[in-house]
CSV table of C-alpha atoms in Angstrom, one decimal:
chain,number,residue,atom,x,y,z
A,1,UNK,CA,-19.7,3.9,9.0
A,2,UNK,CA,-16.3,2.0,10.5
A,3,UNK,CA,-13.2,4.6,9.8
A,4,UNK,CA,-9.9,2.5,9.1
A,5,UNK,CA,-6.5,3.7,9.2
A,6,UNK,CA,-3.4,1.8,7.3
A,7,UNK,CA,-0.4,3.3,7.9
A,8,UNK,CA,3.1,2.5,6.8
A,9,UNK,CA,6.4,4.3,8.3
A,10,UNK,CA,9.5,3.9,6.6
A,11,UNK,CA,13.2,5.4,7.6
A,12,UNK,CA,16.1,4.7,5.3
A,13,UNK,CA,19.6,5.3,5.3
A,14,UNK,CA,21.2,4.7,1.7
A,15,UNK,CA,24.8,4.6,1.3
A,16,UNK,CA,25.6,5.3,-2.4
A,17,UNK,CA,29.1,3.5,-3.3
A,18,UNK,CA,31.0,4.6,-6.0
A,19,UNK,CA,34.6,4.0,-7.4
A,20,UNK,CA,34.7,1.5,-4.3
A,21,UNK,CA,33.9,4.4,-1.7
A,22,UNK,CA,31.1,6.0,0.2
A,23,UNK,CA,30.3,9.1,-1.8
A,24,UNK,CA,27.0,10.0,-0.5
A,25,UNK,CA,24.2,9.6,2.5
A,26,UNK,CA,20.7,9.8,2.3
A,27,UNK,CA,18.7,10.1,4.9
A,28,UNK,CA,14.5,9.2,4.4
A,29,UNK,CA,11.7,9.4,6.4
A,30,UNK,CA,8.3,8.5,4.7
A,31,UNK,CA,5.2,8.0,6.1
A,32,UNK,CA,2.3,7.0,4.1
A,33,UNK,CA,-1.6,6.9,5.2
A,34,UNK,CA,-4.3,5.0,3.9
A,35,UNK,CA,-8.3,6.5,4.8
A,36,UNK,CA,-10.5,3.7,5.1
A,37,UNK,CA,-13.9,4.2,5.2
A,38,UNK,CA,-16.9,1.5,5.2
A,39,UNK,CA,-20.9,1.9,5.0
A,40,UNK,CA,-23.7,-0.4,4.0
A,41,UNK,CA,-21.0,-2.8,1.7
A,42,UNK,CA,-18.8,-0.2,0.4
A,43,UNK,CA,-15.3,0.9,0.7
A,44,UNK,CA,-14.4,4.6,0.2
A,45,UNK,CA,-10.3,5.2,0.2
A,46,UNK,CA,-8.0,7.9,0.2
A,47,UNK,CA,-4.4,8.1,1.0
A,48,UNK,CA,-1.5,11.2,1.7
A,49,UNK,CA,1.7,11.4,2.6
A,50,UNK,CA,2.5,12.5,6.7
A,51,UNK,CA,-0.5,12.2,9.0
A,52,UNK,CA,-4.1,12.0,7.5
A,53,UNK,CA,-6.1,15.6,7.5
A,54,UNK,CA,-9.7,16.1,8.2
A,55,UNK,CA,-9.5,16.7,4.3
A,56,UNK,CA,-8.3,13.3,3.9
A,57,UNK,CA,-10.8,11.4,5.9
A,58,UNK,CA,-13.3,13.2,3.9
A,59,UNK,CA,-12.1,12.5,0.2
A,60,UNK,CA,-12.5,8.7,1.9
A,61,UNK,CA,-16.1,9.4,3.1
A,62,UNK,CA,-16.9,10.7,-0.8
A,63,UNK,CA,-15.1,8.2,-2.5
A,64,UNK,CA,-18.5,6.1,-1.1
A,65,UNK,CA,-20.2,7.7,-4.0
A,66,UNK,CA,-18.2,5.8,-6.1
A,67,UNK,CA,-20.1,2.6,-4.8
A,68,UNK,CA,-17.0,0.0,-4.7
A,69,UNK,CA,-18.1,-3.3,-3.5
A,70,UNK,CA,-16.6,-4.8,-0.2
A,71,UNK,CA,-18.9,-6.9,1.9
A,72,UNK,CA,-17.1,-7.8,4.4
A,73,UNK,CA,-16.7,-6.8,8.2
A,74,UNK,CA,-13.5,-5.4,9.2
A,75,UNK,CA,-11.4,-7.1,11.8
A,76,UNK,CA,-12.9,-5.9,15.7
A,77,UNK,CA,-11.3,-5.8,18.8
A,78,UNK,CA,-8.3,-7.4,18.3
A,79,UNK,CA,-4.6,-6.3,19.2
A,80,UNK,CA,-1.4,-6.8,18.8
A,81,UNK,CA,1.9,-5.7,18.4
A,82,UNK,CA,5.4,-7.2,17.3
A,83,UNK,CA,8.7,-5.5,17.3
A,84,UNK,CA,11.4,-7.6,15.7
A,85,UNK,CA,13.9,-4.1,15.1
A,86,UNK,CA,17.5,-5.3,15.3
A,87,UNK,CA,18.5,-2.8,18.4
A,88,UNK,CA,21.8,-3.5,18.3
A,89,UNK,CA,21.9,-1.7,15.0
A,90,UNK,CA,21.6,2.1,14.4
A,91,UNK,CA,22.6,4.5,12.0
A,92,UNK,CA,26.2,5.0,13.3
A,93,UNK,CA,27.1,1.5,13.2
A,94,UNK,CA,25.7,1.0,9.8
A,95,UNK,CA,28.0,3.8,8.6
A,96,UNK,CA,30.8,2.0,10.1
A,97,UNK,CA,30.3,-1.3,9.5
A,98,UNK,CA,29.7,-0.3,5.7
A,99,UNK,CA,32.9,1.9,5.8
A,100,UNK,CA,35.2,-1.2,7.4
A,101,UNK,CA,33.7,-3.8,4.3
A,102,UNK,CA,34.2,-1.2,1.7
A,103,UNK,CA,37.8,-0.2,3.1
A,104,UNK,CA,38.4,-4.4,3.1
A,105,UNK,CA,37.6,-4.7,-0.5
A,106,UNK,CA,39.3,-2.4,-1.7
A,107,UNK,CA,42.5,-3.1,0.2
A,108,UNK,CA,42.7,-6.5,-0.8
A,109,UNK,CA,40.7,-6.6,-4.5
A,110,UNK,CA,42.5,-3.8,-6.1
A,111,UNK,CA,41.3,-5.5,-9.4
A,112,UNK,CA,37.7,-4.5,-8.7
A,113,UNK,CA,35.4,-1.6,-8.7
A,114,UNK,CA,32.7,-1.6,-6.8
A,115,UNK,CA,29.5,0.4,-6.9
A,116,UNK,CA,25.8,1.0,-6.0
A,117,UNK,CA,23.8,0.8,-3.0
A,118,UNK,CA,24.1,-0.1,0.6
A,119,UNK,CA,20.7,0.5,2.8
A,120,UNK,CA,19.4,0.4,6.1
A,121,UNK,CA,15.3,0.5,7.0
A,122,UNK,CA,12.9,0.7,9.5
A,123,UNK,CA,9.8,0.0,8.5
A,124,UNK,CA,6.4,0.1,10.8
A,125,UNK,CA,3.3,-1.2,9.6
A,126,UNK,CA,-0.3,-0.2,11.3
A,127,UNK,CA,-4.0,-1.2,10.9
A,128,UNK,CA,-6.4,0.6,13.3
A,129,UNK,CA,-9.8,1.2,13.1
A,130,UNK,CA,-12.6,2.6,15.5
A,131,UNK,CA,-13.8,-1.2,16.0
A,132,UNK,CA,-10.8,-2.2,18.5
A,133,UNK,CA,-8.5,-3.5,16.1
A,134,UNK,CA,-5.0,-2.6,16.8
A,135,UNK,CA,-2.1,-4.3,14.7
A,136,UNK,CA,1.4,-3.0,15.0
A,137,UNK,CA,4.4,-4.7,13.2
A,138,UNK,CA,8.0,-3.3,13.3
A,139,UNK,CA,10.7,-3.9,11.9
A,140,UNK,CA,14.9,-3.3,10.4
A,141,UNK,CA,16.9,-5.0,8.0
A,142,UNK,CA,19.9,-4.0,6.2
A,143,UNK,CA,20.2,-4.7,2.3
A,144,UNK,CA,23.7,-4.9,0.8
A,145,UNK,CA,23.7,-4.7,-3.0
A,146,UNK,CA,27.0,-4.1,-4.6
A,147,UNK,CA,27.9,-4.6,-8.0
A,148,UNK,CA,31.1,-5.1,-9.3
A,149,UNK,CA,33.4,-5.0,-12.3
A,150,UNK,CA,36.8,-6.1,-13.6
A,151,UNK,CA,39.0,-3.2,-14.5
A,152,UNK,CA,40.0,-4.9,-17.4
A,153,UNK,CA,36.3,-5.8,-18.0
A,154,UNK,CA,34.1,-4.7,-21.0
A,155,UNK,CA,31.0,-4.9,-19.3
A,156,UNK,CA,29.3,-2.9,-17.4
A,157,UNK,CA,29.0,-5.1,-14.6
A,158,UNK,CA,30.2,-8.5,-13.8
A,159,UNK,CA,28.5,-9.9,-11.0
A,160,UNK,CA,27.4,-8.6,-7.5
A,161,UNK,CA,27.5,-9.3,-4.0
A,162,UNK,CA,24.4,-9.1,-2.4
A,163,UNK,CA,22.9,-9.5,1.3
A,164,UNK,CA,20.0,-9.1,3.8
A,165,UNK,CA,19.6,-9.4,7.3
A,166,UNK,CA,18.7,-7.5,10.3
A,167,UNK,CA,21.9,-8.1,11.2
A,168,UNK,CA,25.0,-6.3,9.1
A,169,UNK,CA,27.1,-9.8,9.7
A,170,UNK,CA,30.2,-7.9,8.4
A,171,UNK,CA,32.5,-11.7,9.0
A,172,UNK,CA,30.0,-13.4,6.6
A,173,UNK,CA,29.8,-11.1,4.6
A,174,UNK,CA,33.3,-10.8,3.9
A,175,UNK,CA,34.2,-14.2,4.1
A,176,UNK,CA,31.5,-14.6,1.5
A,177,UNK,CA,33.0,-12.0,-0.6
A,178,UNK,CA,36.4,-13.3,-0.4
A,179,UNK,CA,35.2,-17.1,-1.8
A,180,UNK,CA,33.6,-15.0,-4.9
A,181,UNK,CA,35.9,-12.9,-5.9
A,182,UNK,CA,39.1,-15.2,-5.4
A,183,UNK,CA,37.1,-17.5,-7.7
A,184,UNK,CA,36.3,-15.2,-10.4
A,185,UNK,CA,39.9,-14.8,-12.2
A,186,UNK,CA,39.6,-18.3,-11.7
A,187,UNK,CA,37.6,-19.7,-15.5
A,188,UNK,CA,36.6,-23.1,-14.6
A,189,UNK,CA,34.8,-25.9,-17.7
A,190,UNK,CA,31.3,-26.7,-17.1
A,191,UNK,CA,31.1,-30.1,-15.9
A,192,UNK,CA,30.3,-33.4,-18.5
A,193,UNK,CA,27.5,-34.0,-16.8
A,194,UNK,CA,23.9,-33.7,-18.4
A,195,UNK,CA,22.4,-32.8,-15.1
A,196,UNK,CA,23.7,-31.6,-11.1
A,197,UNK,CA,22.9,-30.0,-8.1
A,198,UNK,CA,22.2,-26.8,-8.7
A,199,UNK,CA,22.2,-23.8,-5.9
A,200,UNK,CA,20.0,-21.3,-6.1
A,201,UNK,CA,17.5,-18.9,-3.7
A,202,UNK,CA,13.8,-20.5,-3.8
A,203,UNK,CA,12.6,-16.8,-4.8
A,204,UNK,CA,14.9,-17.2,-8.0
A,205,UNK,CA,12.6,-20.2,-9.7
A,206,UNK,CA,9.8,-19.8,-7.6
A,207,UNK,CA,7.3,-17.5,-10.3
A,208,UNK,CA,4.8,-20.8,-11.3
A,209,UNK,CA,4.3,-21.5,-7.5
A,210,UNK,CA,2.9,-17.6,-7.3
A,211,UNK,CA,1.2,-18.2,-10.4
A,212,UNK,CA,-0.5,-21.5,-10.0
A,213,UNK,CA,-1.7,-21.6,-6.2
A,214,UNK,CA,-3.2,-17.7,-6.7
A,215,UNK,CA,-6.7,-18.3,-5.2
A,216,UNK,CA,-8.1,-16.5,-8.0
A,217,UNK,CA,-6.6,-18.6,-10.7
A,218,UNK,CA,-7.1,-21.8,-8.4
A,219,UNK,CA,-10.8,-20.6,-8.8
A,220,UNK,CA,-11.5,-19.4,-12.0
A,221,UNK,CA,-9.3,-22.7,-13.0
A,222,UNK,CA,-6.9,-21.1,-14.8
A,223,UNK,CA,-4.2,-22.2,-12.6
A,224,UNK,CA,-2.1,-25.5,-13.4
A,225,UNK,CA,-2.5,-27.1,-10.1
A,226,UNK,CA,-6.3,-27.3,-10.7
A,227,UNK,CA,-6.5,-30.9,-11.4
A,228,UNK,CA,-3.6,-31.2,-8.8
A,229,UNK,CA,-5.2,-29.6,-5.9
A,230,UNK,CA,-5.5,-32.1,-2.7
A,231,UNK,CA,-2.9,-35.1,-4.9
A,232,UNK,CA,0.7,-35.3,-3.7
A,233,UNK,CA,2.7,-34.4,-6.5
A,234,UNK,CA,6.2,-33.5,-4.9
A,235,UNK,CA,8.3,-35.1,-2.5
A,236,UNK,CA,7.6,-35.3,0.9
A,237,UNK,CA,10.2,-33.0,2.0
A,238,UNK,CA,8.6,-30.2,0.0
A,239,UNK,CA,6.4,-28.0,2.5
A,240,UNK,CA,5.6,-24.8,1.0
A,241,UNK,CA,4.1,-22.3,3.3
A,242,UNK,CA,2.6,-18.1,3.4
A,243,UNK,CA,5.2,-17.3,6.0
A,244,UNK,CA,4.5,-14.4,7.9
A,245,UNK,CA,6.7,-15.4,11.1
A,246,UNK,CA,9.6,-13.9,12.7
A,247,UNK,CA,11.6,-15.5,10.3
A,248,UNK,CA,10.5,-13.5,7.1
A,249,UNK,CA,12.1,-9.6,6.8
A,250,UNK,CA,9.8,-7.0,6.5
A,251,UNK,CA,6.4,-9.0,6.4
A,252,UNK,CA,4.3,-7.9,8.7
A,253,UNK,CA,2.3,-10.7,10.8
A,254,UNK,CA,-1.2,-9.4,9.2
A,255,UNK,CA,-2.3,-8.9,6.0
A,256,UNK,CA,-4.1,-5.1,4.4
A,257,UNK,CA,-7.9,-6.5,5.6
A,258,UNK,CA,-5.9,-7.5,9.0
A,259,UNK,CA,-6.5,-11.0,8.6
A,260,UNK,CA,-3.9,-13.2,10.3
A,261,UNK,CA,-2.6,-17.1,10.8
A,262,UNK,CA,-2.8,-19.1,13.4
A,263,UNK,CA,1.4,-18.9,14.3
A,264,UNK,CA,1.6,-16.6,11.3
A,265,UNK,CA,2.2,-19.4,8.6
A,266,UNK,CA,-0.1,-21.9,6.6
A,267,UNK,CA,0.8,-24.7,5.1
A,268,UNK,CA,0.1,-24.7,0.9
A,269,UNK,CA,1.9,-27.6,0.2
A,270,UNK,CA,2.3,-30.0,3.0
A,271,UNK,CA,5.0,-33.0,2.4
A,272,UNK,CA,4.5,-32.9,-1.3
A,273,UNK,CA,0.3,-32.6,-1.6
A,274,UNK,CA,-1.1,-29.7,-2.3
A,275,UNK,CA,-3.6,-28.9,-0.6
A,276,UNK,CA,-4.9,-25.1,-1.2
A,277,UNK,CA,-4.0,-21.5,-3.1
A,278,UNK,CA,-3.8,-18.7,-1.3
A,279,UNK,CA,-6.1,-16.3,-1.1
A,280,UNK,CA,-8.0,-13.0,0.3
A,281,UNK,CA,-11.3,-12.5,1.8
A,282,UNK,CA,-13.1,-11.5,-1.4
A,283,UNK,CA,-11.8,-15.0,-3.3
A,284,UNK,CA,-12.2,-16.9,-0.1
A,285,UNK,CA,-16.2,-16.4,0.3
A,286,UNK,CA,-16.1,-16.7,-3.9
A,287,UNK,CA,-14.2,-19.9,-4.3
A,288,UNK,CA,-14.8,-21.6,-1.0
A,289,UNK,CA,-11.3,-21.5,0.1
A,290,UNK,CA,-9.3,-20.4,2.8
A,291,UNK,CA,-8.6,-16.8,3.6
A,292,UNK,CA,-4.5,-17.4,4.3
A,293,UNK,CA,-3.9,-13.4,4.5
A,294,UNK,CA,-3.1,-12.7,0.8
A,295,UNK,CA,-4.2,-9.5,0.8
A,296,UNK,CA,-2.0,-6.3,-0.8
A,297,UNK,CA,-2.4,-3.6,-2.8
A,298,UNK,CA,-0.8,0.3,-2.2
A,299,UNK,CA,-1.1,1.6,1.0
A,300,UNK,CA,-4.0,4.2,-0.6
A,301,UNK,CA,-6.0,1.0,-2.9
A,302,UNK,CA,-8.7,-1.3,-2.0
A,303,UNK,CA,-7.1,-4.1,-0.6
A,304,UNK,CA,-7.0,-7.1,-3.6
A,305,UNK,CA,-5.4,-10.6,-3.6
A,306,UNK,CA,-1.6,-10.2,-4.0
A,307,UNK,CA,1.7,-12.5,-4.0
A,308,UNK,CA,2.4,-13.3,-0.5
A,309,UNK,CA,5.7,-14.1,0.8
A,310,UNK,CA,6.3,-17.7,0.8
A,311,UNK,CA,8.6,-20.6,2.1
A,312,UNK,CA,9.7,-23.6,2.0
A,313,UNK,CA,10.5,-25.8,5.6
A,314,UNK,CA,14.0,-26.4,5.9
A,315,UNK,CA,16.2,-29.7,5.8
A,316,UNK,CA,18.6,-30.4,9.4
A,317,UNK,CA,21.2,-30.1,7.2
A,318,UNK,CA,23.6,-27.3,5.8
A,319,UNK,CA,24.5,-25.9,2.1
A,320,UNK,CA,27.8,-27.6,2.5
A,321,UNK,CA,26.1,-31.1,4.1
A,322,UNK,CA,23.8,-31.2,1.2
A,323,UNK,CA,26.6,-31.3,-1.4
A,324,UNK,CA,29.3,-32.8,0.4
A,325,UNK,CA,31.4,-34.7,-1.8
A,326,UNK,CA,29.5,-33.9,-4.7
A,327,UNK,CA,30.2,-31.3,-8.1
A,328,UNK,CA,27.6,-28.2,-7.8
A,329,UNK,CA,26.6,-25.0,-9.4
A,330,UNK,CA,26.1,-21.8,-6.8
A,331,UNK,CA,24.0,-19.5,-9.3
A,332,UNK,CA,24.7,-16.2,-8.7
A,333,UNK,CA,22.7,-14.0,-11.9
A,334,UNK,CA,20.2,-15.2,-13.8
A,335,UNK,CA,17.9,-13.9,-15.9
A,336,UNK,CA,15.1,-14.5,-19.2
A,337,UNK,CA,14.2,-17.7,-18.0
A,338,UNK,CA,10.4,-18.9,-18.0
A,339,UNK,CA,8.1,-21.8,-16.5
A,340,UNK,CA,5.5,-23.4,-18.7
A,341,UNK,CA,2.0,-24.3,-17.9
A,342,UNK,CA,3.4,-27.6,-18.1
A,343,UNK,CA,5.8,-27.5,-15.4
A,344,UNK,CA,8.9,-27.0,-17.9
A,345,UNK,CA,11.1,-24.3,-16.5
A,346,UNK,CA,14.4,-23.4,-18.2
A,347,UNK,CA,16.7,-19.9,-18.3
A,348,UNK,CA,20.1,-18.8,-19.4
A,349,UNK,CA,22.5,-18.4,-16.3
A,350,UNK,CA,25.0,-15.4,-16.7
A,351,UNK,CA,27.3,-15.9,-13.5
A,352,UNK,CA,27.5,-18.8,-11.4
A,353,UNK,CA,30.5,-20.7,-9.7
A,354,UNK,CA,31.5,-24.3,-9.8
A,355,UNK,CA,31.6,-26.2,-6.1
A,356,UNK,CA,33.4,-29.2,-4.6
A,357,UNK,CA,32.9,-30.5,-1.8
A,358,UNK,CA,31.2,-27.7,-0.8
A,359,UNK,CA,34.0,-24.9,-1.5
A,360,UNK,CA,34.1,-22.5,-4.9
A,361,UNK,CA,36.7,-23.7,-6.8
A,362,UNK,CA,36.3,-21.6,-10.2
A,363,UNK,CA,34.2,-19.4,-12.5
A,364,UNK,CA,32.1,-21.2,-15.2
A,365,UNK,CA,31.1,-20.1,-18.6
A,366,UNK,CA,27.2,-19.0,-19.5
A,367,UNK,CA,25.4,-21.9,-20.1
A,368,UNK,CA,21.7,-23.0,-19.4
A,369,UNK,CA,19.6,-25.0,-16.7
A,370,UNK,CA,16.2,-26.7,-17.4
A,371,UNK,CA,14.1,-29.0,-15.4
A,372,UNK,CA,10.0,-30.1,-14.8
A,373,UNK,CA,9.4,-28.5,-11.1
A,374,UNK,CA,7.2,-31.9,-10.9
A,375,UNK,CA,10.7,-33.5,-10.8
A,376,UNK,CA,12.9,-30.4,-9.3
A,377,UNK,CA,10.7,-30.6,-6.1
A,378,UNK,CA,10.4,-34.3,-6.5
A,379,UNK,CA,12.8,-36.6,-7.0
A,380,UNK,CA,15.4,-34.3,-8.0
A,381,UNK,CA,14.4,-32.4,-4.7
A,382,UNK,CA,17.5,-32.4,-2.6
A,383,UNK,CA,16.1,-30.0,0.0
A,384,UNK,CA,16.2,-26.4,1.6
A,385,UNK,CA,19.4,-25.8,4.3
A,386,UNK,CA,19.0,-25.1,7.8
A,387,UNK,CA,21.6,-22.3,7.3
A,388,UNK,CA,21.8,-19.0,4.9
A,389,UNK,CA,24.2,-19.1,3.1
A,390,UNK,CA,23.2,-17.0,0.1
A,391,UNK,CA,22.9,-13.2,0.4
A,392,UNK,CA,21.3,-14.0,4.3
A,393,UNK,CA,18.8,-16.3,2.9
A,394,UNK,CA,18.5,-20.6,3.1
A,395,UNK,CA,20.0,-22.4,-0.2
A,396,UNK,CA,17.6,-24.3,-2.4
A,397,UNK,CA,19.4,-27.7,-3.7
A,398,UNK,CA,18.0,-29.3,-6.4
A,399,UNK,CA,19.3,-31.4,-9.2
A,400,UNK,CA,18.7,-29.8,-13.0
A,401,UNK,CA,19.8,-30.5,-16.6
A,402,UNK,CA,23.0,-28.2,-17.5
A,403,UNK,CA,23.6,-27.5,-21.3
A,404,UNK,CA,25.6,-24.7,-23.2
């Protein structure tokens, strides 16, 4: 019998913002422990908050009687520790910087009301067993989600200022906020072009890639990419990879089975060619595809295949360089969209701004965007920015159809 412990320790400071001021501070320290036992091809799992007790381990052992099959050997004799925390940012500095941001927004933009949350998290993930495995991943990050509405607006909210990063970049956040808020009152018409550059985060349009590259979907022949594995269907400049690198916030270098990747990454689509899907140990063996460290699930669950963080290799240009001498649409909020199994994507855009030469010039009315992903990531693919101008994330720029 092999015993294995999976733990996630989260320390969070959350600022509750109402009427453009911090009205309360909440501190949270939560340790989740998942106890696993492996014996004769079966797994027993039990979970608890805090450190596991003898009773927790007994429960896991008793759950072996459920006969949940798990035919894979746990990882053995491997040790690694990665610490990506920003040691320059502690709770006191986080609160001070957050207050400074809010003070400036209150004083400069009295016509807006800001509310919601600003959070600072430190997360430690641990996987260890009695066969010599010990993986530890530590990270810290700030999530700023300020919703705002104009004082004369009848809406519940109008838009938001979003940011995520290991640093609380005050200058960057204030600069982006000023550009957005100054343009909010400058209503401009939707350009007459039927197709133009649209700026979003990749994750906003990545849903079909996650669905189609799921190893189980590929194995069961339900993926829209089934007939395209091994074929080049996207741009030479489009490479999509499983991302467990240092660049990816709050993503351990190991999955919940202890699988890891060389260089903490693995290409699923390389220079436009679809190579494979993402997989855990079970689907890797069942369908003879690469195990790409994609096992997930809750801390007290049997590991299962889960959507893994994927990123696109960036270009050598900044967002401003990519849209230089062009009009472009910067999407802030879009919801209600979908992508068909034929790869046709469409979505309403509720909040966006018009850019000219990389500068915000005004707020656009609501409209719709649409594209075939086979064109959007091929001949209409402009690229991923090397800088991180969108909420602390890189920008995806593709030509899309626009209409009202």
